[in-house]
CSV table of C-alpha atoms in Angstrom, one decimal:
chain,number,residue,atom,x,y,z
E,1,UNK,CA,-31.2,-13.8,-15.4
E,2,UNK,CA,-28.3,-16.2,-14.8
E,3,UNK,CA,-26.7,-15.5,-17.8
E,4,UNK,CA,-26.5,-12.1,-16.5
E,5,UNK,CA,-25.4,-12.2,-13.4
E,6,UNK,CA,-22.5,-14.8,-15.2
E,7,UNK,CA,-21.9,-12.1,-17.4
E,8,UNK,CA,-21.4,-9.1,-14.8
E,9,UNK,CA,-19.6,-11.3,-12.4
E,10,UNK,CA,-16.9,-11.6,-15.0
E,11,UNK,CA,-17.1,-8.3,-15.6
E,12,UNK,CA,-16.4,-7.1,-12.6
E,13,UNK,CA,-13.4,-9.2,-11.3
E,14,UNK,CA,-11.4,-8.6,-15.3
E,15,UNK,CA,-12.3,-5.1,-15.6
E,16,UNK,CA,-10.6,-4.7,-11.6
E,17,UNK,CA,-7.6,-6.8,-12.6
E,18,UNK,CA,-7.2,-5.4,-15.9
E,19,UNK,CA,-7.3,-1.9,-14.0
E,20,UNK,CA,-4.8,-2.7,-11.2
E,21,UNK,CA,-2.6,-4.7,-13.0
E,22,UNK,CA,-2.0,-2.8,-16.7
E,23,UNK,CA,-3.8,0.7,-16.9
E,24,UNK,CA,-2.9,1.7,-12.9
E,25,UNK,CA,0.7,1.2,-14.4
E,26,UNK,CA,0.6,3.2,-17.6
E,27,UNK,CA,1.8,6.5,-16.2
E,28,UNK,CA,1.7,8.3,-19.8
E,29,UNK,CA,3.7,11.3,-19.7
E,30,UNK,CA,5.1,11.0,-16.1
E,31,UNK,CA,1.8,10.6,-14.2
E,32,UNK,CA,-1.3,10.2,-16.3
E,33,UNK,CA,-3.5,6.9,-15.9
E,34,UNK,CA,-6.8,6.1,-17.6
E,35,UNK,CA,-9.9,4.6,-15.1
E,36,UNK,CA,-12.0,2.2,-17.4
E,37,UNK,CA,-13.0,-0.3,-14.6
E,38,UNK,CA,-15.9,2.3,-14.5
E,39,UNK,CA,-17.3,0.5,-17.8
E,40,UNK,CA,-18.7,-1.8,-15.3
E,41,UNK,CA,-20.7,1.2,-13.9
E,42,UNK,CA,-21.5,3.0,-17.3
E,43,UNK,CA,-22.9,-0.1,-18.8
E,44,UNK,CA,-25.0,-2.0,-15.7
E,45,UNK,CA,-28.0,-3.4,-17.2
E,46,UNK,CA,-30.9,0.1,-16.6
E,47,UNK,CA,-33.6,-1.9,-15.1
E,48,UNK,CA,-32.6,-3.3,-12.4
E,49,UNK,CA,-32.7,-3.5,-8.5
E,50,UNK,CA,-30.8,0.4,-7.7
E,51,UNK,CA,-30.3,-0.4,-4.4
E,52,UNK,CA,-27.7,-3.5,-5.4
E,53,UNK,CA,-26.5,-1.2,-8.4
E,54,UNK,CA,-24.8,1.2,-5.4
E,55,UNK,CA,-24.0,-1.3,-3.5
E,56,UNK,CA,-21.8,-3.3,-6.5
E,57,UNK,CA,-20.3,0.1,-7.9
E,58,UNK,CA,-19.2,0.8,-4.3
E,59,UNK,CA,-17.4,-2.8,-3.8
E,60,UNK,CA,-15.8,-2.2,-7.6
E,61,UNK,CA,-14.7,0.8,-6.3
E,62,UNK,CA,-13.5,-0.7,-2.5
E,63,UNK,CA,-11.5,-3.1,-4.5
E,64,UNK,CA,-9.7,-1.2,-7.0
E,65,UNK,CA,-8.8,0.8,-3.5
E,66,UNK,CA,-7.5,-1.9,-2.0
E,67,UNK,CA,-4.9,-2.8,-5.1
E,68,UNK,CA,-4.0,1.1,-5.5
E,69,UNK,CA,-3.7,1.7,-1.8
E,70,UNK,CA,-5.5,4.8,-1.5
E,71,UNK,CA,-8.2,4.3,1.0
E,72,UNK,CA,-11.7,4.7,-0.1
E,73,UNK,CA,-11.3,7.5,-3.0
E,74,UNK,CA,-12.1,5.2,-5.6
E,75,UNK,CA,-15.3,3.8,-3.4
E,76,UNK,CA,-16.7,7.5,-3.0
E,77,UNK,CA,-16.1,8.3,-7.0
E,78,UNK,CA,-18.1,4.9,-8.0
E,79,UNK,CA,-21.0,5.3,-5.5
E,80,UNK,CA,-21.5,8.8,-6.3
E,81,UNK,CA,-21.8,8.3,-10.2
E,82,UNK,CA,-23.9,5.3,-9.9
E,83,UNK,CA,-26.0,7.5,-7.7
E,84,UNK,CA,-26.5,10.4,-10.5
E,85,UNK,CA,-26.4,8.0,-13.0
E,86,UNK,CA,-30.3,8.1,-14.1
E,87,UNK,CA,-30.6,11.9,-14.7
E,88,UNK,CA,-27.6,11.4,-16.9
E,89,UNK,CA,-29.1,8.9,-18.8
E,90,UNK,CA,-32.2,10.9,-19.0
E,91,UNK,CA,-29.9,13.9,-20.2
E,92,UNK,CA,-27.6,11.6,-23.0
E,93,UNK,CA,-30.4,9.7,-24.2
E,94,UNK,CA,-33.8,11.1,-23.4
E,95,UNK,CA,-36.7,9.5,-24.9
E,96,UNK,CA,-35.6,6.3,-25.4
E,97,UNK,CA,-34.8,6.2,-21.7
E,98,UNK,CA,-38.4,7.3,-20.9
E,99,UNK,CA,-39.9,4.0,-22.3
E,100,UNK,CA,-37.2,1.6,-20.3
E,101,UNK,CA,-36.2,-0.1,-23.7
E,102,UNK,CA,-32.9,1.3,-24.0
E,103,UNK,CA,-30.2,-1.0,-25.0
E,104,UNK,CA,-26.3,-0.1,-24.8
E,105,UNK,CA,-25.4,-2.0,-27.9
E,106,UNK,CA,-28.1,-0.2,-29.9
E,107,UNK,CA,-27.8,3.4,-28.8
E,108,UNK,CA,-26.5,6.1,-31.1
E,109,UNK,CA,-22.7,6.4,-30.6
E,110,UNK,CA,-22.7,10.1,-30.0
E,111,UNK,CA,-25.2,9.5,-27.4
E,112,UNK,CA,-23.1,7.2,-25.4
E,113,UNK,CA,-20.1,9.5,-26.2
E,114,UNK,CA,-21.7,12.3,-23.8
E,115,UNK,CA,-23.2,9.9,-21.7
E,116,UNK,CA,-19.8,8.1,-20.7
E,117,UNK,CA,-18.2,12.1,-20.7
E,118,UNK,CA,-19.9,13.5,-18.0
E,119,UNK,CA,-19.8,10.3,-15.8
E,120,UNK,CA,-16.2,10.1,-16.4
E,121,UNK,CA,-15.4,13.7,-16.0
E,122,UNK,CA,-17.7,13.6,-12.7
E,123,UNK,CA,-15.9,10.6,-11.8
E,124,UNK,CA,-12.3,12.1,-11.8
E,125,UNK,CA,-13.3,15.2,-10.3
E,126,UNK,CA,-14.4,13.3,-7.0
E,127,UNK,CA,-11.4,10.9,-7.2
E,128,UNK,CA,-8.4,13.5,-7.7
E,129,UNK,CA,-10.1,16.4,-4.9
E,130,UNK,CA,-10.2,13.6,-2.5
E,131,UNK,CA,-6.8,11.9,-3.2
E,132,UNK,CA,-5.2,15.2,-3.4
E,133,UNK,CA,-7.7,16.4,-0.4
E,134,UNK,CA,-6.0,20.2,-0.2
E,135,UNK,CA,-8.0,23.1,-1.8
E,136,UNK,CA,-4.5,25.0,-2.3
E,137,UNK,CA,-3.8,22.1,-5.4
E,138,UNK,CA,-7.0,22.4,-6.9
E,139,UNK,CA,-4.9,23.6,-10.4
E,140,UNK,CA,-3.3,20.1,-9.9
E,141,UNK,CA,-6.6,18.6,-9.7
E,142,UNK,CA,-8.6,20.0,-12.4
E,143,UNK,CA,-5.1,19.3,-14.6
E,144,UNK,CA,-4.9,15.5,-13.7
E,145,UNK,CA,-8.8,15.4,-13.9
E,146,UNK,CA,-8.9,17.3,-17.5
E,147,UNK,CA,-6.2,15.1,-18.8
E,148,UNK,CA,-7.2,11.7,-17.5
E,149,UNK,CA,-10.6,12.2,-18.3
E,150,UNK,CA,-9.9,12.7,-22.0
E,151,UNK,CA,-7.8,9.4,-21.8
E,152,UNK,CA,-10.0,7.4,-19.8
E,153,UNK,CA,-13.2,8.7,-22.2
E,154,UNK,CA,-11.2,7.4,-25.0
E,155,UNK,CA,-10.3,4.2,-23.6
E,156,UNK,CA,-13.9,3.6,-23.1
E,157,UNK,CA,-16.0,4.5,-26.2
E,158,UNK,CA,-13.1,2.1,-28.0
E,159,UNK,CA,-13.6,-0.7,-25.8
E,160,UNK,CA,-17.5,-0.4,-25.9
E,161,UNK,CA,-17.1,-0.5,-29.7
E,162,UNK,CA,-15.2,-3.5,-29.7
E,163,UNK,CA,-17.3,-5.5,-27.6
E,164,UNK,CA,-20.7,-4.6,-28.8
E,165,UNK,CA,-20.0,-5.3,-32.0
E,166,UNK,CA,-19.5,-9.2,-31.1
E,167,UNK,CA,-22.9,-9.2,-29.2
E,168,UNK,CA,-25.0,-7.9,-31.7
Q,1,UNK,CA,-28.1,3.8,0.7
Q,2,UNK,CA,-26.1,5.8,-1.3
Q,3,UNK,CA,-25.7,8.4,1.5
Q,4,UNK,CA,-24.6,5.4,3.8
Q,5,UNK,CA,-21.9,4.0,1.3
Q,6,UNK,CA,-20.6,7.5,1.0
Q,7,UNK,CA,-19.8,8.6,4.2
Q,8,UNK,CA,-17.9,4.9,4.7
Q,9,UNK,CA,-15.8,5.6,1.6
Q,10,UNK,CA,-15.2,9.3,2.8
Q,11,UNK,CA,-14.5,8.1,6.3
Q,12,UNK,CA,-11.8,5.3,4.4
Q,13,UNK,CA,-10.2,8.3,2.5
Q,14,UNK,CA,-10.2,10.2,5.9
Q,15,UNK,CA,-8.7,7.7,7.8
Q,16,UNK,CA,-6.3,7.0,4.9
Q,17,UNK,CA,-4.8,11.0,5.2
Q,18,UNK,CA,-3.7,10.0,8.7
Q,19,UNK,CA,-0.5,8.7,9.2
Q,20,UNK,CA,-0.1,5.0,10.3
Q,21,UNK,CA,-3.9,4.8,10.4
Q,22,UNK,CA,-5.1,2.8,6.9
Q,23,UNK,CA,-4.8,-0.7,8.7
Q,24,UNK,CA,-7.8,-2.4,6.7
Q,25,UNK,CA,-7.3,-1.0,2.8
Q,26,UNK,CA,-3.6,-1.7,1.9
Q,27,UNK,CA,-2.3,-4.0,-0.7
Q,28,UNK,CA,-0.1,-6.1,1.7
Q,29,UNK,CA,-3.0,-8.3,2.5
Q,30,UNK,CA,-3.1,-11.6,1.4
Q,31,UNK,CA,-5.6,-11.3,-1.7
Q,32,UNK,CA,-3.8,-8.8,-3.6
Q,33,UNK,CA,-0.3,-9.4,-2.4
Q,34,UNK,CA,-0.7,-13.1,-4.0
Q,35,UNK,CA,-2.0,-11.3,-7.3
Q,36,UNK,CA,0.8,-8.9,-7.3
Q,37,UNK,CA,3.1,-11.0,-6.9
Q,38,UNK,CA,1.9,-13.7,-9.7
Q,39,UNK,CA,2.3,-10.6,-11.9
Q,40,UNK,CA,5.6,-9.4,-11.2
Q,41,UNK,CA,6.7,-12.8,-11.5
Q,42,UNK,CA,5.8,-12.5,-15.1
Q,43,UNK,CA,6.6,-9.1,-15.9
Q,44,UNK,CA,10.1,-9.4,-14.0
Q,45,UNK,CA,11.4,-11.1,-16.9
Q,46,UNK,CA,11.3,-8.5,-19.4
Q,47,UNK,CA,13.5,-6.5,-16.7
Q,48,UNK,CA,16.1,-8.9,-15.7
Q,49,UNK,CA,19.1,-6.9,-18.2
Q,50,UNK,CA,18.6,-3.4,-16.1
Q,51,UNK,CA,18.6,-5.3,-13.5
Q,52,UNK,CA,21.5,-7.4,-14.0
Q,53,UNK,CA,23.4,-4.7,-15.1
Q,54,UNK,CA,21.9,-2.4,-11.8
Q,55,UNK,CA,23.6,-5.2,-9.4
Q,56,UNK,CA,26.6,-5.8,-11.4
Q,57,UNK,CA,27.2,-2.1,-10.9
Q,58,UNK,CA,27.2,-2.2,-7.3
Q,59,UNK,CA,29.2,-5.9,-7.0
Q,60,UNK,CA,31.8,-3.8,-9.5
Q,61,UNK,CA,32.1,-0.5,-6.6
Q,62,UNK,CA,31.5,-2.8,-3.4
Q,63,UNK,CA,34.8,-4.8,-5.0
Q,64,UNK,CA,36.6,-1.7,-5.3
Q,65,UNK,CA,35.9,-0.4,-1.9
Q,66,UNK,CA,37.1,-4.0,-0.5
Q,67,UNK,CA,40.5,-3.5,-3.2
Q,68,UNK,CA,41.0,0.2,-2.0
Q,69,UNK,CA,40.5,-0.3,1.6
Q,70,UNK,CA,43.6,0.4,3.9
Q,71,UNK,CA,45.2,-3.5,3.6
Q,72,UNK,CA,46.6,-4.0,6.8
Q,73,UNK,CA,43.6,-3.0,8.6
Q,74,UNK,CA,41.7,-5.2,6.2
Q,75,UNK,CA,44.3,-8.9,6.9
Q,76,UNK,CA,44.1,-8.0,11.0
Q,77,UNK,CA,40.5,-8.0,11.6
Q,78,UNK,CA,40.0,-11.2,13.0
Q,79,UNK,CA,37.1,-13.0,12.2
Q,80,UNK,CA,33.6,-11.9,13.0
Q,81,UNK,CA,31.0,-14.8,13.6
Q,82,UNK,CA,27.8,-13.8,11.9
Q,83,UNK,CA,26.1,-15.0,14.5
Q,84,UNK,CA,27.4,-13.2,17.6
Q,85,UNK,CA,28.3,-10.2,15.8
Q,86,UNK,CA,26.8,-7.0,17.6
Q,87,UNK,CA,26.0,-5.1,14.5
Q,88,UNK,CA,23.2,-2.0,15.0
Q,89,UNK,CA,22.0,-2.7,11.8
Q,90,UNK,CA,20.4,-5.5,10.2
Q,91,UNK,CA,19.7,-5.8,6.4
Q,92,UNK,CA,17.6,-8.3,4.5
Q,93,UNK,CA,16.7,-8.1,0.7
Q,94,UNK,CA,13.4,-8.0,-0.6
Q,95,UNK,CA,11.9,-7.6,-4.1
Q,96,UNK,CA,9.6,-5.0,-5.1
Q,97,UNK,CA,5.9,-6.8,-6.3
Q,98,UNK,CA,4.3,-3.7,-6.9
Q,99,UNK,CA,5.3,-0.2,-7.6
Q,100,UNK,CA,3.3,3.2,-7.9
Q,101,UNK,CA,4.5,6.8,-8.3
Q,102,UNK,CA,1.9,8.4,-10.5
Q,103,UNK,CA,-0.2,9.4,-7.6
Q,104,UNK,CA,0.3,12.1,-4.6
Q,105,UNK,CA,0.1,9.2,-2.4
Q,106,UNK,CA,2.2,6.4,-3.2
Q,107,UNK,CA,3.0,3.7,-2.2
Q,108,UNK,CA,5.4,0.3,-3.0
Q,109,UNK,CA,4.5,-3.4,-1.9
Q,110,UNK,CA,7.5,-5.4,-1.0
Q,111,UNK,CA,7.0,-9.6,-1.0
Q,112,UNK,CA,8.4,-10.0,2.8
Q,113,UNK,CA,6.4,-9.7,5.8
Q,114,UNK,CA,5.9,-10.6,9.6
Q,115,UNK,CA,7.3,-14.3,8.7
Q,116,UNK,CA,10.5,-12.4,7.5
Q,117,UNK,CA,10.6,-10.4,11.0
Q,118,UNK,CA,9.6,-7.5,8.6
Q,119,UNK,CA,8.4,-5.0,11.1
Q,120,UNK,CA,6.6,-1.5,10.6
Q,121,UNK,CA,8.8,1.7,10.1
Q,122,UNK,CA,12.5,0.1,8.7
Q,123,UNK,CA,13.5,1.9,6.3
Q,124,UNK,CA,14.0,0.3,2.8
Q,125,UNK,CA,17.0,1.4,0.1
Q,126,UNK,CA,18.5,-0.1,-2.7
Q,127,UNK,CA,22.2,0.4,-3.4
Q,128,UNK,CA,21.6,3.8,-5.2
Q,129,UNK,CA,19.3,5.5,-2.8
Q,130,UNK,CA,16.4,5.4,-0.4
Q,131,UNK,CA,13.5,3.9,-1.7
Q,132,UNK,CA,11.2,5.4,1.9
Q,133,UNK,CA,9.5,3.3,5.1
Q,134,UNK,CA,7.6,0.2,6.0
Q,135,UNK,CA,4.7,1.4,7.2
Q,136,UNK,CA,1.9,-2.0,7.3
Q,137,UNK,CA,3.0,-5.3,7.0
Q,138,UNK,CA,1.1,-8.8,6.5
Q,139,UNK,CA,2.4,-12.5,7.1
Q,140,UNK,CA,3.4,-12.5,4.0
Q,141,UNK,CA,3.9,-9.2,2.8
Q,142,UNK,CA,4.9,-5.4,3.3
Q,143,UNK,CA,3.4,-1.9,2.0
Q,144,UNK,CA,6.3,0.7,1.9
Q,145,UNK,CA,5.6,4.6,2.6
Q,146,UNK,CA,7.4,5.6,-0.4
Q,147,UNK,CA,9.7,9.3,-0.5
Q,148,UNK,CA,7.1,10.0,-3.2
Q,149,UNK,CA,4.1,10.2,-0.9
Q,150,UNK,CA,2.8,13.7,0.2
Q,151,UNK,CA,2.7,12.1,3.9
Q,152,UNK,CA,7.0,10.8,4.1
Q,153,UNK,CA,9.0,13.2,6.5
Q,154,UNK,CA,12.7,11.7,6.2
Q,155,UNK,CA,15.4,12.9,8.3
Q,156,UNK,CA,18.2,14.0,5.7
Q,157,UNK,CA,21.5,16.2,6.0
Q,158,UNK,CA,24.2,17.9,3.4
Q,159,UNK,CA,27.0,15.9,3.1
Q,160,UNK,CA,29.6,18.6,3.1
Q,161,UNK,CA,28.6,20.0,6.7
Q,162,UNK,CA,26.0,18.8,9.3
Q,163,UNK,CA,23.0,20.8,8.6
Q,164,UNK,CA,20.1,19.0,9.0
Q,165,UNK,CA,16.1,19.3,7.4
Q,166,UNK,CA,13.4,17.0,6.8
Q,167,UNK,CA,12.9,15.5,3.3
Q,168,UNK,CA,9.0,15.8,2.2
Q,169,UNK,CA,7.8,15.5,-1.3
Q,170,UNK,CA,4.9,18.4,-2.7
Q,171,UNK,CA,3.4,16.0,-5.1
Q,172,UNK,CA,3.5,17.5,-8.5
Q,173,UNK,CA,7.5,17.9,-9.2
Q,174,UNK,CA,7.8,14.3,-10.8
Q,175,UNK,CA,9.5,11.2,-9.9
Q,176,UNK,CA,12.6,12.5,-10.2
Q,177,UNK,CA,13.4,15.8,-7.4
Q,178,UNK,CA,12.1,15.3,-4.0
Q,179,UNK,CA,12.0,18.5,-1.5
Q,180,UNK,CA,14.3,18.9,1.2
Q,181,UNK,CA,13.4,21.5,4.1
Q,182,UNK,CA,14.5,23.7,6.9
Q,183,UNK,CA,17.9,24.1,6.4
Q,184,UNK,CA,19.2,26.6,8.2
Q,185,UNK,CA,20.2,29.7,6.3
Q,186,UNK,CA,23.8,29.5,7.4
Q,187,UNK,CA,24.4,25.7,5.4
Q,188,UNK,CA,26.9,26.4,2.8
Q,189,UNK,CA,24.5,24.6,0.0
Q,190,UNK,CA,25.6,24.9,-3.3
Q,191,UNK,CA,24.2,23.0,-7.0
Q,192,UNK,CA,25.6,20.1,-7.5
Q,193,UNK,CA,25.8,18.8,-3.5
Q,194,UNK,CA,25.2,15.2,-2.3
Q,195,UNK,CA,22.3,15.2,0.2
Q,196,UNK,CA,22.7,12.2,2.6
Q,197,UNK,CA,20.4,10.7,5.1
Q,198,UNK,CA,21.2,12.1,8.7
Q,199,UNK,CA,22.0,10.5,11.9
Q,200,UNK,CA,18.9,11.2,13.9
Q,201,UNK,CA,16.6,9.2,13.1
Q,202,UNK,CA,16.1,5.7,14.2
Q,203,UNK,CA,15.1,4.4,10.4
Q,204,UNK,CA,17.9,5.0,8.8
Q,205,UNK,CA,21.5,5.0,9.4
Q,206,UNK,CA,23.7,8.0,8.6
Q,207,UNK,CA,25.1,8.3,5.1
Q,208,UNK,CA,22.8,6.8,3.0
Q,209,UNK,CA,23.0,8.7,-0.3
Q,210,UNK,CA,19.6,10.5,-1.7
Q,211,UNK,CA,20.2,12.4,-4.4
Q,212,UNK,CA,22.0,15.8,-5.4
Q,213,UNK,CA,21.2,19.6,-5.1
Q,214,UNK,CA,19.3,20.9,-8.5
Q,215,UNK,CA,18.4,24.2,-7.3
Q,216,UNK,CA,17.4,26.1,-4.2
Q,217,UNK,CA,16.3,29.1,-2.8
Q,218,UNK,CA,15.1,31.3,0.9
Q,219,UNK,CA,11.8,30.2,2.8
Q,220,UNK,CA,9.3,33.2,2.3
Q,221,UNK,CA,10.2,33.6,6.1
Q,222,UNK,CA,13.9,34.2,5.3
Q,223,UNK,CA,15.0,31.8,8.2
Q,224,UNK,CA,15.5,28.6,5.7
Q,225,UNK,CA,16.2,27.0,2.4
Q,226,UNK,CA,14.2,24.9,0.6
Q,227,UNK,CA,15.9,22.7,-1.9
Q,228,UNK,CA,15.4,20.8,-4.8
Q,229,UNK,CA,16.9,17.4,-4.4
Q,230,UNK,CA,17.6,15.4,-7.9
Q,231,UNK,CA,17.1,11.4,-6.7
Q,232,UNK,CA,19.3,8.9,-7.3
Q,233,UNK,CA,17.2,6.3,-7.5
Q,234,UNK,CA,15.4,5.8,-10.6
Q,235,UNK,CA,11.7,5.7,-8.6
Q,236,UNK,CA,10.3,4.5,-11.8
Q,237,UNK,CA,12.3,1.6,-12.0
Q,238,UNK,CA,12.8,-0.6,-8.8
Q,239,UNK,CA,13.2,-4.5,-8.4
Q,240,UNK,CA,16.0,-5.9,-5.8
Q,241,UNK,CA,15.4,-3.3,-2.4
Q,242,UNK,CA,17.1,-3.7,1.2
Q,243,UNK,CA,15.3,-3.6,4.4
Q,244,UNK,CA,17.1,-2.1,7.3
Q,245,UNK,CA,16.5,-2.6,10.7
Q,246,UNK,CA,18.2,-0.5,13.3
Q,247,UNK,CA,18.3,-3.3,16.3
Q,248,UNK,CA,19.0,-0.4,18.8
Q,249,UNK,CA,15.7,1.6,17.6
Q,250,UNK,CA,14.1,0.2,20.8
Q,251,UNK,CA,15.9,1.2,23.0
Q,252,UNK,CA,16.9,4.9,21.7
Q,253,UNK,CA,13.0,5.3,21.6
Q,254,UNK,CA,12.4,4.3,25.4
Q,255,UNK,CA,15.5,6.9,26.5
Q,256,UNK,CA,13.7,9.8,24.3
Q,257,UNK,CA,10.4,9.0,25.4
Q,258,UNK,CA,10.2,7.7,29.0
Q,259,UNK,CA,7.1,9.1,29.8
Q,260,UNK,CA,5.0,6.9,27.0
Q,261,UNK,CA,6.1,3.5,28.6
């Protein structure tokens, strides 16, 4: 138990740096920038107390707000994936899910693949309709959304890859 | 729970659409303008040449404004004391910590604050172009409304005549061309024009350069042009930035609106 809360402690405060600091500043091809702070969604440990799950995705996202200035966008995007998060586990991984065993590190990667897609896409969605917040953009939106999405579901599986592989 | 969190992060993104509003969730507080600024610090070094070469640019035209000024005019002005010198405008430097202009809404965190007499709504240029307008400060530090934020309105002119139109920005043209509104149909504007900043406002004073005309056409209404201004300031690339205070704004305010004091 401690070594977990040690674990997602430290998770938390380098995946918000690393996000503020490096990835809200890539800007590939004039304005697109990957999200992976939500690893630290995606990959909370399954059975656990929900309550302080929402809670935790909501300060991730509170602080990444705070850095990037943009008032509580990145708060609403975190608490509403962490809120539809077990029907999308049940979706991506189904039985295993079922029996409460499920391990990231040993899941199929195809699995996590979809499961980290539709999190992310949701994710985006909610974050660039409320930071844009005017309906006559929405082809702006589902652009930057599309786009980042593709980068940010990149980003992820490659840096779940390289870290699982040193736990196991 | 969940419900509960939402609604506080909608009501956050809500208050944030509203100008001046966004008090608590900025980047000029303490906590990340400290981290900011430990970063630049490091990443400023791999900037210094632009940079070096940026200011030796303007040293090399403010030197040949001073040699091709009219000499006598120059020798006879007797010597102003700093100190008791009735200027309107006041100008400090500042340095850029942290710099975003990906978003719709973005903004620029500067390292001076309230201990600098940094106050909300100067305006902030560097010696190419505006760069937009304090609009939260800290002890320590300062968030800047920058011209590429969906929410700037900047009071801006042609050069050539005295047409004036408010600068916005419609948030998917780039870092490079902001929009310049409401000029009147009559304004002689033509490609290739310098667009200044105008006289009316209290922010800035008049004939700050912006950028140049790229292309422009008629309002759906008929009535006004809306044109496509080239910046420029390279948005993307920003270190060294002067903030402006305008020591009459005070009292230019309290004449135009009597009825609010």
């Amino acid at each position: 138990m401690n070594s977990f809360n040690v674990n997602s402690i430290f998770r938390f405060v380098t995946l918000i740096l690393i996000q503020v600091l490096i990835f809200n500043n890539i800007n590939f091809m004039g304005s697109i920038n990957p999200y992976p702070y939500i690893l630290f969604v995606l990959l909370f440990p399954i059975n656990n107390n929900r309550t302080l799950f929402i809670f935790l995705s909501f300060m991730l996202g509170l602080f990444v707000d705070i850095f990037s200035n943009s008032g509580g966008v990145h708060a609403a995007a975190c608490v509403t994936i962490a809120f539809i998060r077990p029907p999308v586990l049940k979706f991506a991984f189904g039985m295993i899910y079922e029996h409460q065993t499920i391990k990231f590190n040993n899941t199929e990667f195809g699995n996590r693949v979809i499961y980290f897609s539709i999190l992310i896409f949701i994710h985006h969605l909610i974050l660039f309709s409320l930071e844009i917040f005017n309906i006559s953009n929405i082809i702006l939106v589902a652009q930057k959304t599309l786009f980042s999405s593709i980068f940010t579901i990149i980003l992820c599986a490659l840096i779940s890859i390289l870290f699982s592989n040193k736990q196991r | 729970m969940f419900l509960l969190l939402f609604v506080i992060s909608l009501g956050l993104t809500i208050q944030s659409h509203s100008y001046h509003k966004s008090k608590f969730i900025n980047s000029a507080n303490f906590l990340t303008g400290g981290i900011y600024e430990g970063a630049s610090g490091i990443s400023n070094y791999f900037d210094l040449d632009d940079q070096n070469e940026i200011l030796v640019e303007e040293n090399n035209r403010l030197r040949s404004q001073i040699f091709n000024s009219n000499d006598s005019v120059a020798m006879e002005t007797p010597f102003v004391d700093s100190l008791s010198y009735a200027g309107r405008y006041k100008i400090q430097t500042a340095k850029i910590i942290n710099n975003n202009y990906a978003s719709t809404k973005n903004y620029l965190t500067i390292n001076k604050g309230e201990r600098d007499s940094i106050k909300e709504d100067l305006g902030v240029i560097t010696s190419k172009g505006i760069v937009g307008i304090i609009d939260n400060t800290s002890n320590g530090y300062a968030r800047v409304l920058s011209i590429l934020n969906t929410k700037s309105r900047i009071n801006a002119q042609l050069k050539s005549s005295n047409h004036i139109g408010s600068l916005k920005w419609d948030g998917n043209s780039g870092s490079t061309t902001v929009q310049l509104t409401d000029i009147s149909k009559f304004a002689p504007v033509k490609i290739g024009d310098t667009i200044i900043t105008g006289g009316q406002s209290t922010i800035f004073p008049k004939g700050i350069h912006i950028g140049t005309i790229d292309l422009f056409d008629l309002d759906i209404s008929g009535d006004t042009y809306t044109i496509q201004v080239k910046l420029f300031n390279d948005m993307t690339n920003l270190s060294h930035v002067y903030v402006i205070e305008n020591l009459d704004s005070q009292e230019i305010k309290l004449l135009e609106n009597p009825i609010d004091e």
